[in-house]
């Protein structure tokens, strides 16, 4: 009988449908991966377009754009400081207080003691370096959880800020720093934004293209595997804490340049938004990992949303509700993406 070779018979059906069954899942996965990686940037663009039509007289004005980009550049810098130890699996709750201490040191030495601005900045960086060394040493050498160490350090640093300033705001910082940060502009946007943009590029380049960045990523994913591969995991974690403190100190210097002053509570309000942006940023561009451009986009996505709500008449307390909700949702989404990618073998 020759009926087995008749077109449309059961024996021929699998041969005709097999290619589609092989190609479709791969195409769907690639499309889903692209959508996942760029969902947040697309949502950010959508918010900008919608509120540009809803509030064209305020939201769409270049002065508002310039304000959003420059005034929140410090949050970008602090969040970049935060994701460096997060990449190695450690939390640094002291980045905001270190930024505040650096601002206080610069203001106190320059205004109260009349030290040159360059020397004041070097002293601020040296203090941040020491804090990073202590944090890293306690975490790596004594095996204390990073959350505990950095929470304690944050409290200590806040006490030092109160002591140095005598609980008062120091004003009258040298105008040269203010000019470098906020008064000098390019395309109508203060240099402050471009400093944050350059730092974002540097962090992205290190993690994407250097052996050190790749080792940090491996150490953060599985420390045992990294040790077996001959990596000095402890030293990398320690170095990440030091670099995070130095970047946070840079944020503090920019704070002084932005406001021309520093006080005992300077910088402390940045901690919650920084964590929200860090975890939200890990869900985009490079989903499942903390990354520089994801951080950059996440910061301005959150800030754009808050600015739009405030222009619509929302009260100041909305930003705390917004950041708190964003943090919870971002952490949940980040963990979900990480677990799913581990199951898929990424």
PDB file of C-alpha atoms in Angstrom, residues 105-106 109 116-128 253:
ATOM      1  CA  UNK A 105      33.907  68.525  55.442  1.00  0.00           C
ATOM      2  CA  UNK A 106      34.233  70.641  52.310  1.00  0.00           C
ATOM      3  CA  UNK A 109      37.124  73.476  56.012  1.00  0.00           C
ATOM      4  CA  UNK A 116      41.548  76.289  49.898  1.00  0.00           C
ATOM      5  CA  UNK A 117      38.785  74.426  48.093  1.00  0.00           C
ATOM      6  CA  UNK A 118      41.212  71.917  46.556  1.00  0.00           C
ATOM      7  CA  UNK A 119      42.556  70.919  49.975  1.00  0.00           C
ATOM      8  CA  UNK A 120      39.042  70.663  51.424  1.00  0.00           C
ATOM      9  CA  UNK A 121      38.012  68.345  48.597  1.00  0.00           C
ATOM     10  CA  UNK A 122      41.072  66.128  49.107  1.00  0.00           C
ATOM     11  CA  UNK A 123      40.265  65.879  52.818  1.00  0.00           C
ATOM     12  CA  UNK A 124      36.693  64.849  52.014  1.00  0.00           C
ATOM     13  CA  UNK A 125      37.930  62.140  49.647  1.00  0.00           C
ATOM     14  CA  UNK A 126      40.441  60.924  52.245  1.00  0.00           C
ATOM     15  CA  UNK A 127      37.700  60.628  54.885  1.00  0.00           C
ATOM     16  CA  UNK A 128      35.522  58.656  52.459  1.00  0.00           C
ATOM     17  CA  UNK A 253      31.153  67.545  46.735  1.00  0.00           C
TER      18      UNK A 253
END
